[in-house]
Short mmCIF file of C-alpha atoms in Angstrom, two decimals:
data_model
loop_
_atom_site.label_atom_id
_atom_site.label_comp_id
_atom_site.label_asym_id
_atom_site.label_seq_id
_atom_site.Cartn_x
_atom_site.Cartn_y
_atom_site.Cartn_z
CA UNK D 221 -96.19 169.80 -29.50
CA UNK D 222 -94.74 170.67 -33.02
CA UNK D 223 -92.11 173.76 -32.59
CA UNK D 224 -91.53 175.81 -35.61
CA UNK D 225 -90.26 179.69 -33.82
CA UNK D 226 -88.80 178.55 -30.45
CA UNK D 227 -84.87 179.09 -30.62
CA UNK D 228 -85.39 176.03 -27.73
CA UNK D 229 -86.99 172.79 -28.94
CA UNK D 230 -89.24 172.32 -25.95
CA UNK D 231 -88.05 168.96 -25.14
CA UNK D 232 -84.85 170.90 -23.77
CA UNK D 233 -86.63 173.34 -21.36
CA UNK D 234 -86.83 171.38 -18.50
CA UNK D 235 -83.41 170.84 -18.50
CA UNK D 236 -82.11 174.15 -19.56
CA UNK D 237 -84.53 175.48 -16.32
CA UNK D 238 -82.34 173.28 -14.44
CA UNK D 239 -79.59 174.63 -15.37
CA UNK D 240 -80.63 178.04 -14.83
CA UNK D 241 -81.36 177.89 -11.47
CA UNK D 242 -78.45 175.89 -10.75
CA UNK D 243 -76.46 179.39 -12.14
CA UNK D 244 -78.50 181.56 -10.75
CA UNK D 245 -78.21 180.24 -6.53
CA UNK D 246 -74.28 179.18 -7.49
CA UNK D 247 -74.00 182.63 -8.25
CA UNK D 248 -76.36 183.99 -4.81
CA UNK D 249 -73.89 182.01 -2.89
CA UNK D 250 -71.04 183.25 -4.10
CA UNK D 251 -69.15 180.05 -5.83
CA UNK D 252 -67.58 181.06 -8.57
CA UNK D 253 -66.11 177.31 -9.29
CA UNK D 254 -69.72 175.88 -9.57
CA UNK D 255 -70.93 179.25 -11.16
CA UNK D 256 -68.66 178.31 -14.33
CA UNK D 257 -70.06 174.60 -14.44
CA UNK D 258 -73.40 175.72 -14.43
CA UNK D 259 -72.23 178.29 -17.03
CA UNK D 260 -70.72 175.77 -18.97
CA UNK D 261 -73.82 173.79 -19.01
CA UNK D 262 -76.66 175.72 -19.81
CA UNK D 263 -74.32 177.28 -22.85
CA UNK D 264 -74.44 173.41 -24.30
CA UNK D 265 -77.88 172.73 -22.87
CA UNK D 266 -78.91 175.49 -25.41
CA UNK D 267 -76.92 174.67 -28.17
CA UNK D 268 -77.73 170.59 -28.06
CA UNK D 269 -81.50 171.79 -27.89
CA UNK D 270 -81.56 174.77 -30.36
CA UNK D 271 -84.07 174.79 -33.08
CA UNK D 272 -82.96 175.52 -36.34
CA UNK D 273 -85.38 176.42 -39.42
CA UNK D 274 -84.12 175.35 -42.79
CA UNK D 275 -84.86 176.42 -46.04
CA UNK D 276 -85.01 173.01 -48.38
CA UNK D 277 -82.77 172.77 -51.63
CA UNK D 278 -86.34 171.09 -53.33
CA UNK D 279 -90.05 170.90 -53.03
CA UNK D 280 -90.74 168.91 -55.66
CA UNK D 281 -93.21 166.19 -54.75
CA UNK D 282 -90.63 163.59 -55.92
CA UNK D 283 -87.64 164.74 -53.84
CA UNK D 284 -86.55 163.03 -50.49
CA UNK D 285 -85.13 165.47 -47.80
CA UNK D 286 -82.74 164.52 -45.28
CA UNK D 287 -85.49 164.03 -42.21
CA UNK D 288 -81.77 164.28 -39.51
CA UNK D 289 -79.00 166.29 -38.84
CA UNK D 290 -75.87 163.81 -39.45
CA UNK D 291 -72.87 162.69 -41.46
CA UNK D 292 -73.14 159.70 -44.29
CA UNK D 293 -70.84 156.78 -42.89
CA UNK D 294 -71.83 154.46 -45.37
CA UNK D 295 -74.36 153.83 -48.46
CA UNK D 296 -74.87 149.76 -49.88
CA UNK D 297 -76.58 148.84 -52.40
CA UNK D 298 -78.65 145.43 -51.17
CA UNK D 299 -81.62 143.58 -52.41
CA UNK D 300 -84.22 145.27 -50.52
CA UNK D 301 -83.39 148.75 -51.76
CA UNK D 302 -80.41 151.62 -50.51
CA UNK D 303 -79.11 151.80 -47.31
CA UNK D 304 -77.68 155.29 -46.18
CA UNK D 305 -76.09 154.58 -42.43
CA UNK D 306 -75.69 158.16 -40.44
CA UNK D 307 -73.77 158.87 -37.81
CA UNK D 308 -75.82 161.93 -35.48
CA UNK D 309 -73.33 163.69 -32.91
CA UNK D 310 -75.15 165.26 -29.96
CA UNK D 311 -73.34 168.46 -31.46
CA UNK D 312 -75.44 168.23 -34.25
CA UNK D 313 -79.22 169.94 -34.35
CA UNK D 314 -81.86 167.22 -33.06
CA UNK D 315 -84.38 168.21 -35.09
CA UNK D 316 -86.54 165.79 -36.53
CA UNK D 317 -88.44 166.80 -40.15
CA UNK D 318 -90.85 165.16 -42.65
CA UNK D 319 -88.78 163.96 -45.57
CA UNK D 320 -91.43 163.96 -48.16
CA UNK D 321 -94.48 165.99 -49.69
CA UNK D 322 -97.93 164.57 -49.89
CA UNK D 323 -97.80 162.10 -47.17
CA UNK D 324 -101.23 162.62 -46.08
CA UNK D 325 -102.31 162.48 -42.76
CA UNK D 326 -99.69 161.30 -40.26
CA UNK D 327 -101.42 157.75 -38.99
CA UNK D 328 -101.08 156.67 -42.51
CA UNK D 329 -97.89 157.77 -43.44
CA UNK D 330 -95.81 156.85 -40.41
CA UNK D 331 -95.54 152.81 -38.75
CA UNK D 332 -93.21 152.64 -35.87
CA UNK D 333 -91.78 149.52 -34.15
CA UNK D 334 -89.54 149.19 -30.68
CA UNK D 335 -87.27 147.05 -29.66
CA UNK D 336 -86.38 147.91 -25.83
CA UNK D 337 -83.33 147.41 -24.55
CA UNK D 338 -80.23 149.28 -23.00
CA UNK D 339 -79.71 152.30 -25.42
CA UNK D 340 -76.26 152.30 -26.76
CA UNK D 341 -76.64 152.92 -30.07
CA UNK D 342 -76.02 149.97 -31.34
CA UNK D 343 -78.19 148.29 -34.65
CA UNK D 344 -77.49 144.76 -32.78
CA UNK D 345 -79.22 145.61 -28.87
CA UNK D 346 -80.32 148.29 -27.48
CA UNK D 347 -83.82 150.31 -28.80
CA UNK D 348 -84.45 150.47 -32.05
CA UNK D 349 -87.26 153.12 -33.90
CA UNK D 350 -88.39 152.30 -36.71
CA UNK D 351 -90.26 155.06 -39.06
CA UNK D 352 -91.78 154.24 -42.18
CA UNK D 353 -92.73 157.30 -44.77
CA UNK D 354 -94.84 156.04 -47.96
CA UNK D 355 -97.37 157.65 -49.72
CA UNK D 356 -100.12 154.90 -49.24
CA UNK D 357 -100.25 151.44 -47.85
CA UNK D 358 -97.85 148.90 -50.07
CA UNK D 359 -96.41 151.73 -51.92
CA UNK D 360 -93.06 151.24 -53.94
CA UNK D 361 -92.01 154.71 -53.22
CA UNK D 362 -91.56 154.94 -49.80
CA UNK D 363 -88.62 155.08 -47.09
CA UNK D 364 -87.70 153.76 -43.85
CA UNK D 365 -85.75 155.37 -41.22
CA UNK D 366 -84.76 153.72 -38.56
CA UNK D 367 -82.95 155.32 -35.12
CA UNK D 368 -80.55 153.91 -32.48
CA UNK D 369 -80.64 156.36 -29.55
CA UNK D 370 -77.02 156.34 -27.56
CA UNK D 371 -77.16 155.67 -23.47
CA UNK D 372 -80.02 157.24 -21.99
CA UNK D 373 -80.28 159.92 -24.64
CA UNK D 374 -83.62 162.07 -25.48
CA UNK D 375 -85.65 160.82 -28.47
CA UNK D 376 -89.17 162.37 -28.69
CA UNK D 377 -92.16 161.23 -32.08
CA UNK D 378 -94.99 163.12 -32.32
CA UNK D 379 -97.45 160.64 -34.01
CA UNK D 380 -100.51 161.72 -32.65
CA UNK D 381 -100.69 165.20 -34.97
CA UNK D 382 -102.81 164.54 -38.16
CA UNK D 383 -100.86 166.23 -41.37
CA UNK D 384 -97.37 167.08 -42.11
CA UNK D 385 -96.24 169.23 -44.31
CA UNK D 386 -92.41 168.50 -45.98
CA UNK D 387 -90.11 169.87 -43.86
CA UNK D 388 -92.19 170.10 -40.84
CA UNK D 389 -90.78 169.09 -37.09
CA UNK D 390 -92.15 165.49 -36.36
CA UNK D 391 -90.03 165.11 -33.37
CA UNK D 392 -86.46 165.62 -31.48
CA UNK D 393 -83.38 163.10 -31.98
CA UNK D 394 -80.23 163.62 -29.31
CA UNK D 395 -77.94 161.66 -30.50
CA UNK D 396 -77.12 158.11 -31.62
CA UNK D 397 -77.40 156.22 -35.03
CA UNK D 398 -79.54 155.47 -37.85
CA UNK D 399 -80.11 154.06 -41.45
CA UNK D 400 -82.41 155.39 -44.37
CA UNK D 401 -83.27 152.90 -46.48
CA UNK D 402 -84.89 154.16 -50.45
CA UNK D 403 -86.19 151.93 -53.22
CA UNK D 404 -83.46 150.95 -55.58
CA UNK D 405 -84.45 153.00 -58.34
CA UNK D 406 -84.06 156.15 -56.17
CA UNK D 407 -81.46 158.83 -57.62
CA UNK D 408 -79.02 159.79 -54.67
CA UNK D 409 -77.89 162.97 -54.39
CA UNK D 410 -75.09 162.38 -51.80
CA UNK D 411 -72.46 160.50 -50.96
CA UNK D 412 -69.94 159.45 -48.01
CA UNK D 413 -68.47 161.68 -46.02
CA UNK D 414 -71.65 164.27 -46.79
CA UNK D 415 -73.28 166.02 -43.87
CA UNK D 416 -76.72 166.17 -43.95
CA UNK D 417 -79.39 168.95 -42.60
CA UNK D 418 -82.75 167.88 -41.60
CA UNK D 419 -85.48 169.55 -43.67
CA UNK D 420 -82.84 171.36 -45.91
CA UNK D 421 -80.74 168.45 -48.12
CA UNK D 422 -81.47 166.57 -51.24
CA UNK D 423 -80.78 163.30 -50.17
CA UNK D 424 -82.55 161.89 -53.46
CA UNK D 425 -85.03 161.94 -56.21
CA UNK D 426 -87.71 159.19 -57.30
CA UNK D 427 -87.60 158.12 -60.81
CA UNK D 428 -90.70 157.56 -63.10
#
């Protein structure tokens, strides 16, 4: 299911078929009016679903890379490590990617956890996904992502592959919320206000 050369991610090609059709009899039957919505909509059916490929600023096997496409609201300092909360507009590429090197195979390196509920977005109801990245089990230097989907909008994992690389497509994120939380002794390499690219930004280094 991984994408790495489709312009499309495939999780949009259902809809952007939709679309397409819609066009294509709107314009058989000669309404112009309906033409231009369907127009309209497979334009931003396209660009919601596009997939990007990055280059990464590092490679290092001690670097974190921004695994989402978003903008930094907020980063606190609390007892349990650093929390980075992101805002992710639908505008924004959905693109999912592996934030760090060596993981290992994918059933070891990722835990998930749901909590259903109506999907607004919110980090008090609604879903909640809950990713965590770490080297081996109990390891210090890991991170946790965690994603709020908005109303009824697309999130797709792939946890059944077995290895991925940094960087790699490990599923599809529409829109919606989420928090990145790094061992205190992590180096940040942004701040607020910063917008992040999956698979492409430095959002820290691990010491030692």
């Amino acid at each position: 299911m991984k994408t790495t050369t489709e312009p499309i991610a495939r999780e949009g090609w259902k809809t952007l078929i939709i679309a397409l059709v819609g066009l294509v009899v709107m314009v058989f039957l000669g309404w112009n009016f309906l033409a231009l919505i369907f127009l309209i909509l497979t334009a931003c059916v396209a660009y919601f679903y596009r997939n990007l490929e990055r280059i990464p600023e590092d490679i290092a096997d001690d670097c974190v890379l921004a695994p989402l496409d978003g903008v930094i609201q907020n980063i606190q300092n609390q007892k349990d490590g650093i929390h980075l909360s992101i805002k992710k507009p639908i505008c924004f590429c959905g693109m999912l990617r592996m934030p760090m090197a060596k993981l290992g195979k994918a059933g070891e390196a990722l835990e998930l956890e749901h909590i259903y509920g109506l999907k607004n977005g919110s980090s008090v109801k609604g879903e909640r996904i809950k990713i965590a990245f770490k080297r081996e089990s109990g390891s210090e230097k890991a991170m946790y992502l965690t994603l709020y989907p908005k109303n009824f909008l697309q999130i797709v994992l792939y946890f059944w592959d077995l290895d991925f690389k940094l960087g790699e497509r490990l599923g599809f994120f529409l829109s919606g919320n989420a928090e990145i939380k790094m061992p205190l002794d992590a180096e940040l390499k942004v701040n607020i206000g910063d917008k992040i690219y999956a698979g492409q930004t430095l959002l820290a280094k691990f010491k030692g």
